[in-house]
Short mmCIF file of C-alpha atoms in Angstrom, two decimals:
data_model
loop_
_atom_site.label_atom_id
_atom_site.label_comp_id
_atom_site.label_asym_id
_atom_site.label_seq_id
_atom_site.Cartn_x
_atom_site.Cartn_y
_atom_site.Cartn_z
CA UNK A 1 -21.04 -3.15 -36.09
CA UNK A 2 -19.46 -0.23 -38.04
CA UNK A 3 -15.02 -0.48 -38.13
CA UNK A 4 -14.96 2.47 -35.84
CA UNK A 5 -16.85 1.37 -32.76
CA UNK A 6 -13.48 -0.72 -32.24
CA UNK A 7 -12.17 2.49 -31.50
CA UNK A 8 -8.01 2.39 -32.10
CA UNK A 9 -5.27 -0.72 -31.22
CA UNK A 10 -4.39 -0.04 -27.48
CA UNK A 11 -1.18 1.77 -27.31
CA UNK A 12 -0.54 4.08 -24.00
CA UNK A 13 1.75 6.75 -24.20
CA UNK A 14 4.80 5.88 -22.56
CA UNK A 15 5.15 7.90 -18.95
CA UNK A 16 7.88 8.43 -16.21
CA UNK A 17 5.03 7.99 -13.27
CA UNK A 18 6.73 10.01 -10.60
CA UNK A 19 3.90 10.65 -8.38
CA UNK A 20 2.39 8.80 -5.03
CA UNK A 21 1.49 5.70 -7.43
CA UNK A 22 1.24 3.29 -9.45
CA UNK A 23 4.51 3.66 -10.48
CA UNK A 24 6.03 1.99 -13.86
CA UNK A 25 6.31 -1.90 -13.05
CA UNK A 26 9.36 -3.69 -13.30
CA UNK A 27 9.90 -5.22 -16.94
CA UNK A 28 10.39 -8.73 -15.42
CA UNK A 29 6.39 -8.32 -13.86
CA UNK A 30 5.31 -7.42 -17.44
CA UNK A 31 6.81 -10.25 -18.64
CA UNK A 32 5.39 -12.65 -15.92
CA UNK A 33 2.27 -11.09 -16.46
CA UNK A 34 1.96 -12.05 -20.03
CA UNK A 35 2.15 -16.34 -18.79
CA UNK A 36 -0.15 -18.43 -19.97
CA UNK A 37 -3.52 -18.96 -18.45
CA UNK A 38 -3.84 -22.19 -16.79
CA UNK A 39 -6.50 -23.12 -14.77
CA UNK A 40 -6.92 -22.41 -11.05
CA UNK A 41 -6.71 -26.41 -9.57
CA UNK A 42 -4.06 -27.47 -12.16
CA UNK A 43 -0.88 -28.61 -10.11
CA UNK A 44 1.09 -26.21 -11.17
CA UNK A 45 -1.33 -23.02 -10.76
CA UNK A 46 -1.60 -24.69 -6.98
CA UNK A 47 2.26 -24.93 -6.72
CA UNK A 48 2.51 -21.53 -7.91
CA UNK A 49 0.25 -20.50 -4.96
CA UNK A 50 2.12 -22.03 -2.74
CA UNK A 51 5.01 -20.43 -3.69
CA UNK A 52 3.64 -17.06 -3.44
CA UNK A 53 2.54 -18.15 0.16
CA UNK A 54 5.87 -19.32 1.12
CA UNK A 55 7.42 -15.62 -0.55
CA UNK A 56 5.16 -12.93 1.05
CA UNK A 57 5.72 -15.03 4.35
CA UNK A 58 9.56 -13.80 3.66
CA UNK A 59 9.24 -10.58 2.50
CA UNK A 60 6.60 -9.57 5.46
CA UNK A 61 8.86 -11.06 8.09
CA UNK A 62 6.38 -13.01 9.42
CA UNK A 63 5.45 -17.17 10.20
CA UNK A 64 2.13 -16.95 9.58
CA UNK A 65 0.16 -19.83 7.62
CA UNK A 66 -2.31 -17.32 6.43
CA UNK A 67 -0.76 -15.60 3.61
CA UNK A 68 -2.39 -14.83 0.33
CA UNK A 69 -3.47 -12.41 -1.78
CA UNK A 70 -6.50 -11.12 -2.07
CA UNK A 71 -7.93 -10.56 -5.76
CA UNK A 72 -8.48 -6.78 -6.20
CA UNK A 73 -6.71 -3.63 -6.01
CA UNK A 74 -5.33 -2.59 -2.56
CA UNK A 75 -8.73 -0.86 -1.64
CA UNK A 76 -10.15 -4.84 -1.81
CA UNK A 77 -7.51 -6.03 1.19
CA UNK A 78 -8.35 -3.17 3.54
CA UNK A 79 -12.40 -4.35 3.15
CA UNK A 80 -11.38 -8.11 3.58
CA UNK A 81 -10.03 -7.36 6.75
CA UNK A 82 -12.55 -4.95 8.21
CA UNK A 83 -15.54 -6.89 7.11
CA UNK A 84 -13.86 -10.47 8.10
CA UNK A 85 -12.67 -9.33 11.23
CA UNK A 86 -15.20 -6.17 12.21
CA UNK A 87 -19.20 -7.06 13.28
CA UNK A 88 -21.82 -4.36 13.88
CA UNK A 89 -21.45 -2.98 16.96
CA UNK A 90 -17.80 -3.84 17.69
CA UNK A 91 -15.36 -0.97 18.26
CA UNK A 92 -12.61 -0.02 16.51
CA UNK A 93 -9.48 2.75 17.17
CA UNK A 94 -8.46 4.51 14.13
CA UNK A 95 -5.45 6.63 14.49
CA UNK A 96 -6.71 9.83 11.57
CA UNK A 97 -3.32 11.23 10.29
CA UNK A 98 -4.72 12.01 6.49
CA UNK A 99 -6.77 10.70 3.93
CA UNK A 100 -5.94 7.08 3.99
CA UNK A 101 -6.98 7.41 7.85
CA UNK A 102 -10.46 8.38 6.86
CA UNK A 103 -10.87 5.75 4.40
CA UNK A 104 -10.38 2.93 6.86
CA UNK A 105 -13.26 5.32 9.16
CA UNK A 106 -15.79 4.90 6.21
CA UNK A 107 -15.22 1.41 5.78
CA UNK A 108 -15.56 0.70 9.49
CA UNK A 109 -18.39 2.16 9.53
CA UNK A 110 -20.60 0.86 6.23
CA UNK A 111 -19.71 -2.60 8.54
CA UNK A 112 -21.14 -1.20 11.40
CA UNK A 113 -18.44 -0.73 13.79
CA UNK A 114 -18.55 1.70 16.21
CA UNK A 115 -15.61 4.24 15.50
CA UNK A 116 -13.35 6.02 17.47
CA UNK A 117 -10.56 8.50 16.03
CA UNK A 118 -7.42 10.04 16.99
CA UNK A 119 -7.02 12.86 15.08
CA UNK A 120 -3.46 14.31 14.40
CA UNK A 121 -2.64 17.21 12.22
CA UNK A 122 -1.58 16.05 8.35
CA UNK A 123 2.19 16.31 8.55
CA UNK A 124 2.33 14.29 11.84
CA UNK A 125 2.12 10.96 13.09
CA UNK A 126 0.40 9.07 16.24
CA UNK A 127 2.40 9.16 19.77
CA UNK A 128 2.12 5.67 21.11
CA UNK A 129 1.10 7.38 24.34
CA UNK A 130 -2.61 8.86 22.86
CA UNK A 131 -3.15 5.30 21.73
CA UNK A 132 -2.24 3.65 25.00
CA UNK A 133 -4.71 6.25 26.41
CA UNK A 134 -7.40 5.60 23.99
CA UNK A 135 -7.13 2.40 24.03
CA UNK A 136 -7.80 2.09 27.91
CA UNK A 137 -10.75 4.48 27.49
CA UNK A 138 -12.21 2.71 24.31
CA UNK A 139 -11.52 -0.85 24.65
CA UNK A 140 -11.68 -1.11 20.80
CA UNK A 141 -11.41 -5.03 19.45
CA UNK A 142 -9.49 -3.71 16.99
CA UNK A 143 -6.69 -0.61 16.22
CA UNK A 144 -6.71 0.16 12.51
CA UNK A 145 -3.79 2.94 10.83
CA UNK A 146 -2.28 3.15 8.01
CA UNK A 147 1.62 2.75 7.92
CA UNK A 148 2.42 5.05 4.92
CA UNK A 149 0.10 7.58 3.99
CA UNK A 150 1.00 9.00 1.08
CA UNK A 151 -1.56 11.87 0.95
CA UNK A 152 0.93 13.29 3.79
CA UNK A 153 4.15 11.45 2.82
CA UNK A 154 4.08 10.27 6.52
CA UNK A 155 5.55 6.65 7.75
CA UNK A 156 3.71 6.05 11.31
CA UNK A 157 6.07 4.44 13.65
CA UNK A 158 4.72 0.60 14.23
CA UNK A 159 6.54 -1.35 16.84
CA UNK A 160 5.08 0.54 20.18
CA UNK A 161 1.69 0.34 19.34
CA UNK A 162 2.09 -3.43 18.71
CA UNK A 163 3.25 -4.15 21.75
CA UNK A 164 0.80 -1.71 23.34
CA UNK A 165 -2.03 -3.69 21.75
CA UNK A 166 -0.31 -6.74 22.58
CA UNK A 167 -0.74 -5.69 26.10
CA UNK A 168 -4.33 -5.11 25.86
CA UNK A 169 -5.34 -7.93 24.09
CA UNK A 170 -6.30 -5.59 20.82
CA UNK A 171 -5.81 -6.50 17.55
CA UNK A 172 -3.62 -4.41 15.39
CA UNK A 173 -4.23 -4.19 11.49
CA UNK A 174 -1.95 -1.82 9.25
CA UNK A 175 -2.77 -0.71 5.58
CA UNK A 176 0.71 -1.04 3.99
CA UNK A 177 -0.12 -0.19 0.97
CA UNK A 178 2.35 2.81 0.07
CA UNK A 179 4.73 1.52 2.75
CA UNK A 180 5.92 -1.85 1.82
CA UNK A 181 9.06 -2.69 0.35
CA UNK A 182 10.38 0.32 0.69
CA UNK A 183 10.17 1.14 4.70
CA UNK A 184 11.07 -1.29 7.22
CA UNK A 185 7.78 -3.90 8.01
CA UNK A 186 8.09 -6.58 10.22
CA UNK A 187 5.11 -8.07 10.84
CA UNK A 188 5.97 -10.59 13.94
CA UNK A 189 8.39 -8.40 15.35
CA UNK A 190 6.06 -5.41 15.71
CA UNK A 191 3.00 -8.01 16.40
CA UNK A 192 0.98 -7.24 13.90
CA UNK A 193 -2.34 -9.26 13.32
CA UNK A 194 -3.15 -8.56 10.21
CA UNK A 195 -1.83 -6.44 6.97
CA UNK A 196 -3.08 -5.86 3.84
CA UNK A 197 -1.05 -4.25 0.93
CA UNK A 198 -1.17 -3.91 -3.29
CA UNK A 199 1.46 -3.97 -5.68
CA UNK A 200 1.42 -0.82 -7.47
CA UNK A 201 3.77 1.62 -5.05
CA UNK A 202 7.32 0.15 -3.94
CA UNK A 203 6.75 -3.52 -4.91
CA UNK A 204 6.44 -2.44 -8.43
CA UNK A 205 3.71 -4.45 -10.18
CA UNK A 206 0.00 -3.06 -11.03
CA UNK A 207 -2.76 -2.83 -9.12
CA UNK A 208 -5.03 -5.28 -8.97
CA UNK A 209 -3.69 -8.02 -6.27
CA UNK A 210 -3.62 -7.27 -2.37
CA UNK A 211 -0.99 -9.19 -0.78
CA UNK A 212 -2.09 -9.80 3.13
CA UNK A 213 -1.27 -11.81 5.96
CA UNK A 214 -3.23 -12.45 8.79
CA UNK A 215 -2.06 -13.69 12.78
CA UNK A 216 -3.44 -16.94 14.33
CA UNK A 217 -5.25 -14.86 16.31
CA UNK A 218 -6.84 -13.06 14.19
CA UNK A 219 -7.38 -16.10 11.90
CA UNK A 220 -9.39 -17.50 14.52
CA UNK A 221 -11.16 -14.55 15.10
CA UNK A 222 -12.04 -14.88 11.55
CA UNK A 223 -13.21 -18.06 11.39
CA UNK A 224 -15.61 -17.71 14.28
CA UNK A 225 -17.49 -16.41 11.50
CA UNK A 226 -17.13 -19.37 9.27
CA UNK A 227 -20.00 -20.28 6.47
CA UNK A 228 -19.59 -22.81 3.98
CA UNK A 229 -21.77 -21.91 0.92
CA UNK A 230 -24.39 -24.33 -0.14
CA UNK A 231 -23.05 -25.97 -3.19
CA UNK A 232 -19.95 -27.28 -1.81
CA UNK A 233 -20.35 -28.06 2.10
CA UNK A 234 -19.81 -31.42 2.58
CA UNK A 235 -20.50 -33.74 5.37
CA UNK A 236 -17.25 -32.73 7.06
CA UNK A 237 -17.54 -29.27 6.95
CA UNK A 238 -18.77 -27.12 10.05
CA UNK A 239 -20.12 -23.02 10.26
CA UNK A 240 -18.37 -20.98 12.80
CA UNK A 241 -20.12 -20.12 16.06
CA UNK A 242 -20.87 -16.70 15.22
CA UNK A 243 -22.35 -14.35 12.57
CA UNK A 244 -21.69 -14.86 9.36
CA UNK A 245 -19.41 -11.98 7.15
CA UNK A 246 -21.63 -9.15 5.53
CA UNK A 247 -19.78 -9.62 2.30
CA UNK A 248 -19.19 -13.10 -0.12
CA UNK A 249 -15.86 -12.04 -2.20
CA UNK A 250 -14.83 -10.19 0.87
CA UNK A 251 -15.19 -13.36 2.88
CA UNK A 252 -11.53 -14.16 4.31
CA UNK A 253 -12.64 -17.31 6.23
CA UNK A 254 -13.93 -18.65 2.74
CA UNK A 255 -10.58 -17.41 1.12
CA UNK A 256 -8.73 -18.63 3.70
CA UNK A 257 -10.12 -22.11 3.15
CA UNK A 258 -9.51 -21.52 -0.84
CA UNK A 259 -5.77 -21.17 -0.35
CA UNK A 260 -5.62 -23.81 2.07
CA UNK A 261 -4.75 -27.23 1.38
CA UNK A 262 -8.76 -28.21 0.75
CA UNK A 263 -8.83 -25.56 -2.04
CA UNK A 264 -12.53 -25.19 -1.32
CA UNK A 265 -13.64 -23.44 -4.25
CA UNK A 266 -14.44 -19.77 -3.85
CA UNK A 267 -13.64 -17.54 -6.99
CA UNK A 268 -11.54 -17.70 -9.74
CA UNK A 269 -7.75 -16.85 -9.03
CA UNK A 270 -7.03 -13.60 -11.06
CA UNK A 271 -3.97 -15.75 -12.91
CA UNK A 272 -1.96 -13.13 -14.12
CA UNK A 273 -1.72 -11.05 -11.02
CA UNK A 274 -1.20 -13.89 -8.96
CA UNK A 275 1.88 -13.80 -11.86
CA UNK A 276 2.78 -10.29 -11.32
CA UNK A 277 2.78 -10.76 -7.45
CA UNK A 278 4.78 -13.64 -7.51
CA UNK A 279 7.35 -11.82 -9.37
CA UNK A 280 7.15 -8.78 -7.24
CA UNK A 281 8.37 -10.68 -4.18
CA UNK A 282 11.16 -12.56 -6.48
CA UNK A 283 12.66 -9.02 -7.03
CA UNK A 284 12.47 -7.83 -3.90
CA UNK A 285 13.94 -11.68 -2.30
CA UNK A 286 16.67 -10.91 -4.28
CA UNK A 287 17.50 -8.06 -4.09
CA UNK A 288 17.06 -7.94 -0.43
CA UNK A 289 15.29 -6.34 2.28
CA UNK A 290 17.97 -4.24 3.75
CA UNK A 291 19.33 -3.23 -0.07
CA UNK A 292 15.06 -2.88 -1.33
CA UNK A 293 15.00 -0.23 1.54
CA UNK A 294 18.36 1.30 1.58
CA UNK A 295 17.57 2.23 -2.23
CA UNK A 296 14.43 3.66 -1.58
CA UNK A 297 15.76 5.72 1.15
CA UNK A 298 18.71 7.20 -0.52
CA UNK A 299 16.05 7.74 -4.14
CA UNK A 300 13.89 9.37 -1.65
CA UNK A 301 16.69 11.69 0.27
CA UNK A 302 18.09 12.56 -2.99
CA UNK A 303 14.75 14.05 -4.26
CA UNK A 304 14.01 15.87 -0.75
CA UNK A 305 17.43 17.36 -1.24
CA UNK A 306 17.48 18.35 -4.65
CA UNK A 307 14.13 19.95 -4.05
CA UNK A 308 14.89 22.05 -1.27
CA UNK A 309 18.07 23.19 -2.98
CA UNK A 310 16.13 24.13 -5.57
CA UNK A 311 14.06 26.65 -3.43
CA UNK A 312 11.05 24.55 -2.25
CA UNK A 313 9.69 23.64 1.15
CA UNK A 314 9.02 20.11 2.36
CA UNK A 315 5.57 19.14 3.66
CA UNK A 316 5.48 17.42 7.26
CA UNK A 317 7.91 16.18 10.15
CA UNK A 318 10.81 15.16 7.91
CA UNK A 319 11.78 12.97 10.47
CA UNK A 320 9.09 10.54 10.17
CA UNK A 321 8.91 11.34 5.79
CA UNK A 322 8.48 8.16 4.23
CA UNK A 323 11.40 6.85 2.11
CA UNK A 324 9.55 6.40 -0.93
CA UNK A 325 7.69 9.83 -1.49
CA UNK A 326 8.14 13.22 -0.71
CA UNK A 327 5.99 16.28 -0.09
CA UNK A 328 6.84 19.69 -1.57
CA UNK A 329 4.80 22.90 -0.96
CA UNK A 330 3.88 24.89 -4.65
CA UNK A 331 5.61 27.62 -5.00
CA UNK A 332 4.25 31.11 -4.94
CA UNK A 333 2.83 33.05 -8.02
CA UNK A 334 2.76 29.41 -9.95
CA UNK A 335 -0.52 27.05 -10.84
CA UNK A 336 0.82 23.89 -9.70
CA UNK A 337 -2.29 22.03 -11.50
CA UNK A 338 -0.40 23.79 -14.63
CA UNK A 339 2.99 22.79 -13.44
CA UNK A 340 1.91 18.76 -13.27
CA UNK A 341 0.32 18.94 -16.98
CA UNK A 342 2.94 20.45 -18.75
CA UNK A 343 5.45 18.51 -16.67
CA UNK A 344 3.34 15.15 -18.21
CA UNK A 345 2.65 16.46 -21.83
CA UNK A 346 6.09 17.71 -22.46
CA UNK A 347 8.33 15.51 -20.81
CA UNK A 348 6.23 12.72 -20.46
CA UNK A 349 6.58 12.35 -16.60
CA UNK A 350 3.99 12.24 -13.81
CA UNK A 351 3.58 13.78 -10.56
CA UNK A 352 0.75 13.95 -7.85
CA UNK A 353 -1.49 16.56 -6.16
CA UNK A 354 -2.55 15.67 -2.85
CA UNK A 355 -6.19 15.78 -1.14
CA UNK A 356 -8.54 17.21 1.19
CA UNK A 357 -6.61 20.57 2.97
CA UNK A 358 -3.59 19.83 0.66
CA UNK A 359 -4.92 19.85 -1.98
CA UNK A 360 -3.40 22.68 -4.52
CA UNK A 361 -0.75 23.57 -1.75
CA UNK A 362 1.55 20.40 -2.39
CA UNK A 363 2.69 18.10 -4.95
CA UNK A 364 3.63 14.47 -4.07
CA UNK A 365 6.61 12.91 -6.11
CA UNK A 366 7.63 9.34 -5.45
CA UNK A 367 10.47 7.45 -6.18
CA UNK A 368 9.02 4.16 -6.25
CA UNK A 369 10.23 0.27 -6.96
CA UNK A 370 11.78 0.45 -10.22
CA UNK A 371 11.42 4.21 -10.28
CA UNK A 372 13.80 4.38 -7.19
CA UNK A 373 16.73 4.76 -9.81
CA UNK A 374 19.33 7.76 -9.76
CA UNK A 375 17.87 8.75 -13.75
CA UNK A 376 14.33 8.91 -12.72
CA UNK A 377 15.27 11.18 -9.72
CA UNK A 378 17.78 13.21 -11.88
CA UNK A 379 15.49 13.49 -14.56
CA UNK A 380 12.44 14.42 -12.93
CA UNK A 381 14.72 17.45 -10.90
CA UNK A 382 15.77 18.75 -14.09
CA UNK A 383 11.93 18.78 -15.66
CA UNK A 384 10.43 20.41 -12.71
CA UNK A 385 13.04 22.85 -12.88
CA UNK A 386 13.12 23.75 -16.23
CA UNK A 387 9.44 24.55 -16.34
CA UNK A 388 8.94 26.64 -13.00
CA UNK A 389 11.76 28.70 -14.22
CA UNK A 390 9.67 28.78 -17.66
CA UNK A 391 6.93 30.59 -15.15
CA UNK A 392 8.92 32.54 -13.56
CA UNK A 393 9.07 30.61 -10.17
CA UNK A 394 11.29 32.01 -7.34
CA UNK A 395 13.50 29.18 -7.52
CA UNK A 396 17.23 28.35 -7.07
CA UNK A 397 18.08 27.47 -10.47
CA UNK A 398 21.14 24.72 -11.39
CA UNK A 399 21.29 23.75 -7.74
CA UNK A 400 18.73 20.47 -7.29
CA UNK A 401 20.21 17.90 -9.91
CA UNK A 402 23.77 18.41 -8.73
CA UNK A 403 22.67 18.22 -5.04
CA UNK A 404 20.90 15.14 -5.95
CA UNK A 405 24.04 13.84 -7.21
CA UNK A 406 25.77 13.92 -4.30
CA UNK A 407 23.70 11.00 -2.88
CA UNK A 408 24.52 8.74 -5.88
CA UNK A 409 28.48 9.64 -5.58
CA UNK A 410 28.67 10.71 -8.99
#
């Protein structure tokens, strides 16, 4: 082995990530994250789980004994639950309001579920009356949407389609993912069965851990399904009455039982994230719900507004924007693909694109956990600024940071 198929020491160039996430982590995650390794049935790694348990149960709202994470990024929590909870053949009601919609669709359907969509325009959100409809059409096992979907910048209102499932005897599963910690979620209020979430948007840690939490009815749904591996079922141990889950890792019966106080072995606990979640919660604990979202919302109205005094449009029904990231038509006579890289190479700061029949017509700029600050949002104005004027943009100019300011009180 020659010196230079080491390639260089790791060292990232330091970024403001403004964009629809991940976002930059809070320094006390980093630090947790760099903990020692200890193993995954020492006391204190099973305390430690524990204690995540007994903080996601407070930051979700919710009672419910099954709380966890599930090791992988958010992508891995939405699969858990669909494959756990979905069988071939069962149907499931997927409101369609953008990309993250559509994702949910294909992973229904590689599970074998039959799938039914309601399909709003991007820049909308669901009326609990086409669900109610649909649902008495259907009669889905489960409804499936996505709270925050940040390829529209759209928050879909929860509560009346809980207790609309409720009603029906439906289960109702939200993707939370770009939603959590910084919009209102309260998962026993709004009867929810099951969520699923990651770290890497408004609870500011990386990706790589799925928070989720799961009703007793849907737990026992689950664990119809039951199968103990061969290897470690014991005497005392007994299968569920009905197929077993198309997927091992994706298993939440068995992961339910290795977070439980049997620890029945299933993988190996992804220590460090486990670390960084843990931490994520702590911040947001203490800080507190009502202050975690309040922030968010005013880092998120001061962007809007500095934007459209700047000149720009907003993308979607402001009135149902999410706090936590914003949609902003390109301007005119600009390449916004052009725009985002110089905005990264020159002053270091990040900004998204969107997808599908946005794509190249909006940006998406967040304002995200410990990017929720006044300086990120005042910074990032001023960048964006500076370079459409560079282009020429028909823009407002010396108008968005000031009108920013107003919602700090400066």
């Amino acid at each position: 082995m020659t010196t230079k198929s080491l390639f260089e020491t790791l060292n990232p160039p330091v970024r403001l990530l403004m964009g629809p996430g991940p976002i930059n982590a809070y320094p006390r995650v980093h630090q947790a994250i760099s903990g020692a390794l200890i193993g995954q049935y020492d006391p204190v790694m099973t305390g430690y789980m524990n204690q995540v348990q007994s903080l996601y149960r407070d930051l979700l709202e919710t009672d419910n004994q099954q709380t966890m994470l599930v090791d992988g990024t958010a992508r891995a929590g939405i699969e858990a639950v669909l494959v756990s909870v979905l069988q071939p053949g069962d149907k499931v009601l997927i409101p369609v309001m953008g990309r993250f919609g559509h994702l949910l669709c294909e992973i229904a359907q590689r599970v074998g579920a039959v799938v039914r969509t309601i399909d709003i325009e991007w820049g909308e959100v669901c009326p609990p009356e086409l669900v109610e409809q649909a649902i008495k059409e259907f009669k889905p096992k489960m409804l499936a949407t996505v709270q925050g979907d940040t390829s529209t910048t759209m928050n879909q209102p929860l509560a009346e389609l809980g207790e609309i499932c409720d009603r029906h005897d439906v289960l109702f599963y939200c993707d939370a993912t770009a939603s959590i910690a910084g919009n209102d979620l309260k998962v026993d209020e709004w009867k929810l069965d099951a969520v699923s979430a990651g770290l890497q948007k408004c609870l500011g840690g990386p990706s790589g851990s799925a928070p989720m939490t799961l009703s007793d009815k849907c737990a026992e749904v689950i664990n119809k399904r039951k199968h103990i591996e061969a290897g470690i079922k014991a005497d005392h141990h007994t299968s569920g009455s009905e197929a077993a889950i198309n997927s091992n890792y994706f298993d939440l019966a068995m992961i339910m039982d290795y977070w439980g106080p049997e620890r029945l072995n299933h993988h190996t606990e992804a220590t460090s994230m486990l670390y960084a979640a843990r931490e994520c919660a702590r911040i947001f604990l203490e800080e507190g719900s009502t202050n975690v979202v309040a922030r968010h919302k005013q880092a998120g109205d001061a962007m809007a507004a500095g934007l459209q005094a700047m000149g720009l449009t907003l993308f979607g029904n402001q009135a149902y924007k999410m706090n936590n990231v914003v949609g902003v038509y390109i301007p005119d006579g600009v390449n916004g693909e052009q725009i985002r890289e110089e905005l990264l190479l020159a002053f270091g700061i990040e900004i998204g694109t969107s997808f599908g029949p946005l794509h190249g017509k909006i940006w998406r700029i967040g304002t995200m956990g410990f990017n929720a600050r006044q300086d990120c949002v005042l910074t990032t104005l001023a960048a964006l600024e500076s370079i459409l004027l560079k282009y020429k943009a028909n823009i407002s100019p010396g108008q968005a940071v000031t009108t920013a300011m107003k919602f700090y009180s400066i």
